[in-house]
Short mmCIF file of C-alpha atoms and ligand atoms in Angstrom, two decimals:
data_model
loop_
_atom_site.label_atom_id
_atom_site.label_comp_id
_atom_site.label_asym_id
_atom_site.label_seq_id
_atom_site.Cartn_x
_atom_site.Cartn_y
_atom_site.Cartn_z
CA MET A 1 142.00 181.90 179.29
CA ASN A 2 140.13 180.09 177.21
CA SER A 3 141.87 181.62 174.23
CA GLU A 4 145.44 180.40 174.49
CA ARG A 5 143.96 176.77 175.21
CA LYS A 6 145.18 174.89 172.47
CA VAL A 7 143.46 170.87 171.95
CA LYS A 8 145.86 168.66 170.00
CA LEU A 9 144.37 165.59 167.88
CA ALA A 10 145.98 162.41 168.05
CA PRO A 11 144.52 159.82 165.77
CA SER A 12 145.51 156.11 167.29
CA LEU A 13 146.62 154.27 164.21
CA ILE A 14 145.05 150.73 165.18
CA ALA A 15 141.89 152.54 163.91
CA ALA A 16 143.45 152.89 160.10
CA ASP A 17 143.49 150.98 156.87
CA TRP A 18 146.91 149.23 157.80
CA SER A 19 147.22 148.27 154.20
CA ARG A 20 148.91 151.87 153.44
CA PRO A 21 150.36 153.31 156.91
CA LEU A 22 152.37 155.64 155.50
CA ASP A 23 149.73 157.46 153.15
CA VAL A 24 147.71 157.29 156.19
CA ILE A 25 150.14 159.25 158.64
CA ASN A 26 150.86 161.90 156.08
CA GLU A 27 147.18 162.42 155.19
CA LEU A 28 147.27 163.42 158.95
CA ALA A 29 149.87 165.40 159.42
CA GLN A 30 148.94 167.37 156.08
CA ALA A 31 145.02 167.33 157.97
CA GLY A 32 146.65 169.16 160.98
CA CYS A 33 146.67 166.48 163.28
CA GLU A 34 149.44 167.13 165.74
CA TRP A 35 149.84 163.77 167.83
CA LEU A 36 149.75 160.09 166.61
CA HIS A 37 148.41 157.60 168.84
CA TRP A 38 150.25 154.02 168.64
CA ASP A 39 148.25 151.42 170.85
CA ALA A 40 150.29 148.73 171.85
CA MET A 41 148.56 145.42 172.88
CA ASP A 42 150.04 142.28 174.56
CA GLY A 43 147.04 140.01 174.42
CA HIS A 44 147.14 139.53 178.25
CA PHE A 45 146.68 143.30 179.74
CA VAL A 46 144.50 143.51 177.21
CA PRO A 47 142.50 141.09 174.92
CA ASN A 48 144.31 142.19 171.68
CA LEU A 49 147.35 142.16 170.14
CA THR A 50 148.69 145.39 167.63
CA LEU A 51 151.79 147.47 167.40
CA GLY A 52 154.81 146.82 168.99
CA PRO A 53 157.87 149.13 168.67
CA MET A 54 159.50 147.74 165.55
CA PHE A 55 156.19 149.49 163.38
CA LEU A 56 157.13 152.53 165.36
CA ALA A 57 160.90 152.64 164.39
CA ALA A 58 159.70 151.49 160.62
CA LEU A 59 157.54 154.64 160.44
CA ARG A 60 159.51 156.67 162.15
CA PRO A 61 162.14 158.60 159.80
CA HIS A 62 159.32 159.51 157.85
CA SER A 63 156.99 161.55 159.65
CA GLU A 64 157.85 164.47 161.62
CA LEU A 65 154.36 163.79 163.62
CA HIS A 66 154.87 163.60 167.64
CA PHE A 67 154.55 159.66 168.20
CA ASP A 68 152.66 159.28 171.25
CA ALA A 69 152.86 155.27 172.62
CA HIS A 70 150.07 154.05 174.90
CA LEU A 71 151.59 151.03 176.59
CA MET A 72 149.10 148.17 177.21
CA LEU A 73 151.50 145.70 178.53
CA GLU A 74 151.43 143.26 181.21
CA ASN A 75 155.10 144.05 181.80
CA SER A 76 155.25 147.80 180.28
CA GLY A 77 158.55 148.41 181.87
CA ASP A 78 159.98 145.38 179.90
CA TYR A 79 158.85 147.64 176.50
CA ILE A 80 160.12 150.87 177.34
CA ASP A 81 163.67 151.03 176.10
CA GLY A 82 162.10 149.81 173.03
CA PHE A 83 159.56 152.12 172.53
CA LEU A 84 162.68 154.53 173.64
CA GLU A 85 164.78 153.80 170.96
CA ALA A 86 162.03 153.50 168.49
CA GLY A 87 162.01 157.27 168.29
CA ALA A 88 158.68 157.96 170.84
CA ASP A 89 158.09 161.09 171.74
CA SER A 90 155.69 160.34 174.59
CA ILE A 91 155.04 156.91 176.14
CA SER A 92 152.31 156.13 178.43
CA VAL A 93 152.15 152.98 181.12
CA HIS A 94 149.03 152.23 183.17
CA VAL A 95 148.33 152.77 186.60
CA GLU A 96 146.89 149.21 187.02
CA GLY A 97 148.71 146.34 186.70
CA ASN A 98 152.52 148.71 187.25
CA PRO A 99 153.22 148.19 190.81
CA HIS A 100 157.01 150.20 190.31
CA LEU A 101 154.68 153.66 188.31
CA HIS A 102 156.98 155.58 189.95
CA ARG A 103 160.20 153.85 188.21
CA LEU A 104 158.78 153.76 185.11
CA ILE A 105 157.70 157.43 184.77
CA GLY A 106 161.45 157.73 185.63
CA ARG A 107 162.99 156.00 183.06
CA ILE A 108 160.63 157.58 180.25
CA LYS A 109 162.17 160.73 181.39
CA GLU A 110 165.30 160.10 181.56
CA GLY A 111 165.28 158.62 177.89
CA GLY A 112 164.18 162.00 176.99
CA ALA A 113 159.86 161.19 176.19
CA LEU A 114 157.65 162.95 177.54
CA ALA A 115 155.78 160.33 180.23
CA GLY A 116 152.32 159.68 180.84
CA ALA A 117 150.12 157.41 183.24
CA VAL A 118 146.74 155.89 182.18
CA LEU A 119 143.61 155.70 184.22
CA ASN A 120 141.14 152.76 183.22
CA PRO A 121 137.81 154.24 183.72
CA ALA A 122 137.13 152.27 187.16
CA THR A 123 140.59 153.89 188.62
CA PRO A 124 140.01 156.78 190.52
CA VAL A 125 142.28 160.03 189.85
CA GLU A 126 143.23 160.02 193.44
CA LEU A 127 145.68 157.05 192.66
CA LEU A 128 147.87 159.87 190.84
CA ASP A 129 148.03 161.96 193.95
CA ALA A 130 151.87 161.38 194.72
CA ILE A 131 153.16 161.04 191.50
CA LEU A 132 151.35 164.08 189.73
CA PRO A 133 153.93 166.03 190.06
CA GLU A 134 156.21 163.76 187.98
CA LEU A 135 154.05 163.63 185.32
CA ASP A 136 153.68 165.02 181.91
CA TYR A 137 150.16 164.13 181.20
CA VAL A 138 147.71 161.75 182.53
CA LEU A 139 145.24 159.56 179.75
CA VAL A 140 141.77 159.32 181.45
CA MET A 141 140.09 156.23 179.47
CA SER A 142 136.69 156.70 178.27
CA VAL A 143 136.48 152.89 177.46
CA ASN A 144 137.82 149.80 178.74
CA PRO A 145 140.69 149.39 176.72
CA GLY A 146 141.12 146.96 173.76
CA PHE A 147 138.92 147.98 170.82
CA SER A 148 139.03 150.82 168.94
CA GLY A 149 135.09 151.75 168.29
CA GLN A 150 133.72 151.84 171.83
CA LYS A 151 131.39 154.27 173.08
CA PHE A 152 132.36 156.84 175.69
CA LEU A 153 131.85 155.74 179.25
CA PRO A 154 130.79 159.50 180.64
CA VAL A 155 132.59 159.04 183.91
CA ALA A 156 135.32 160.04 181.90
CA ALA A 157 134.13 163.70 181.88
CA ASP A 158 134.16 163.72 185.98
CA LYS A 159 137.61 162.81 186.23
CA MET A 160 139.28 164.89 183.50
CA ALA A 161 137.25 168.04 185.66
CA LYS A 162 138.32 166.84 188.78
CA LEU A 163 142.19 166.52 187.40
CA ARG A 164 141.92 169.87 186.11
CA ARG A 165 140.92 171.19 189.13
CA MET A 166 143.94 169.57 191.06
CA ARG A 167 146.06 170.89 188.54
CA ASP A 168 145.12 173.91 189.05
CA GLU A 169 145.22 174.05 192.72
CA GLN A 170 148.96 172.82 192.69
CA ASN A 171 149.97 175.44 189.92
CA LEU A 172 151.46 172.35 187.72
CA GLN A 173 151.07 171.89 184.02
CA PHE A 174 150.15 168.27 183.05
CA LEU A 175 147.95 167.65 179.80
CA ILE A 176 145.15 165.49 180.49
CA GLN A 177 144.55 163.49 177.24
CA VAL A 178 141.50 161.05 176.80
CA ASP A 179 141.17 158.03 174.97
CA GLY A 180 137.89 156.07 173.33
CA GLY A 181 134.91 157.21 171.63
CA MET A 182 135.76 160.11 170.72
CA SER A 183 133.11 161.80 168.32
CA PRO A 184 132.65 165.69 167.23
CA GLU A 185 129.36 165.14 170.09
CA THR A 186 131.63 163.46 173.13
CA ALA A 187 134.52 165.59 172.26
CA ARG A 188 132.82 169.08 172.59
CA VAL A 189 132.44 167.33 176.42
CA ALA A 190 135.50 166.01 176.59
CA VAL A 191 136.67 169.65 176.22
CA ARG A 192 134.67 171.38 178.24
CA ALA A 193 135.43 168.97 181.17
CA GLY A 194 139.13 170.02 180.90
CA ALA A 195 140.67 167.33 178.03
CA ASP A 196 143.99 168.96 175.87
CA VAL A 197 144.71 165.78 173.65
CA LEU A 198 142.09 163.69 172.28
CA VAL A 199 142.43 160.32 171.15
CA CYS A 200 140.50 159.56 167.56
CA GLY A 201 140.18 156.14 166.57
CA ALA A 202 136.99 154.59 164.10
CA SER A 203 134.23 156.55 165.81
CA SER A 204 135.77 159.54 164.87
CA VAL A 205 138.54 159.99 162.44
CA PHE A 206 138.45 156.86 160.43
CA ILE A 207 135.41 156.72 159.31
CA ALA A 208 134.43 154.31 156.43
CA GLY A 209 134.25 156.29 153.16
CA GLN A 210 134.85 159.38 154.78
CA PRO A 211 137.75 161.43 153.66
CA LEU A 212 140.00 161.86 156.73
CA THR A 213 140.09 165.60 156.10
CA GLN A 214 136.68 165.99 156.52
CA SER A 215 136.49 163.57 159.69
CA VAL A 216 139.39 166.06 161.16
CA HIS A 217 137.52 169.07 160.31
CA ALA A 218 134.49 168.22 161.94
CA MET A 219 136.74 167.33 165.45
CA ARG A 220 138.40 170.65 165.08
CA GLN A 221 134.91 172.46 164.65
CA ALA A 222 133.57 170.82 167.77
CA ILE A 223 136.54 171.69 169.75
CA GLU A 224 136.17 175.55 168.52
CA ALA A 225 132.50 174.52 169.60
CA ALA A 226 133.78 173.40 173.40
CA LEU A 227 136.11 176.56 173.70
CA GLN A 228 133.76 179.22 172.81
CA ASP A 229 131.13 177.38 175.16
CA GLU A 230 133.84 177.65 177.77
CA VAL A 231 134.60 181.06 177.30
CA GLU A 232 131.13 182.52 177.36
CA VAL A 233 130.36 180.51 180.39
CA THR A 234 133.45 182.44 182.17
CA ARG A 235 132.24 185.96 180.68
C1 DX5 B 301 141.55 151.56 172.95
C2 DX5 B 301 142.87 152.50 172.50
C3 DX5 B 301 141.81 153.27 171.59
C4 DX5 B 301 141.40 153.60 170.71
C5 DX5 B 301 140.30 154.25 170.71
O1 DX5 B 301 141.61 150.62 173.71
O2 DX5 B 301 143.27 152.54 173.57
O3 DX5 B 301 143.32 154.17 171.61
O4 DX5 B 301 142.25 153.03 169.64
O5 DX5 B 301 139.44 154.18 169.24
P1 DX5 B 301 137.81 154.71 169.48
O6 DX5 B 301 138.30 156.92 169.24
O7 DX5 B 301 137.66 154.23 168.34
O8 DX5 B 301 137.13 154.56 170.89
ZN1 ZN B 302 145.19 154.39 173.48
#
């Protein structure tokens, strides 16, 4: 039932103040965030350059948060071992551009991390049909990846609702993660559609001039409101 449903927050470090990453991570943990989202971009798969495994490895000894790596790389398979060694707790790879997705998911799981597959906004959920039972989570992109601060695309809500139905029908356990354009308003839409993990960047958690605890609190309130909506609908 809904009362047992727990929704996690996964702030994305690319939207944080990079001059003091450890302080930010500690503040997020204190504010009650469960996951920390690491966006790895290579300037080819997406037009931006960000975090490699070295950065994750440097901060790993200083935090007990769940480190969640989202690989937006042309050759994701070449970097999975690096992120595993760095200490990632979960790693997701895109369906697009990875013809041997099954192999990559297997490698992530063998390495002891949770394995996720990512869908860009234009990619249908049906592409995951054959691999769904192998996945620990599905990441539904609600923006075209590359940058923080973009607008939530409503097509993501339809896709999450579909995934949730597939999960129920097939009696599977994977989590549904959503990434892009989260705010208290869109979080409510996403949670009602079935999101279990919300990636939060510049539109929700890292807002200039606003303390992180205040941003996190606003997101929690939106999540609670969405869960309450659901209880009322099913009552
Ligand atoms: C976008 C990244 C996201 C991004 C989210 O390509 O994958 O994780 O940082 O930031 P917001 O929530 O601002 O869209
Ligand atoms: Zn991401």
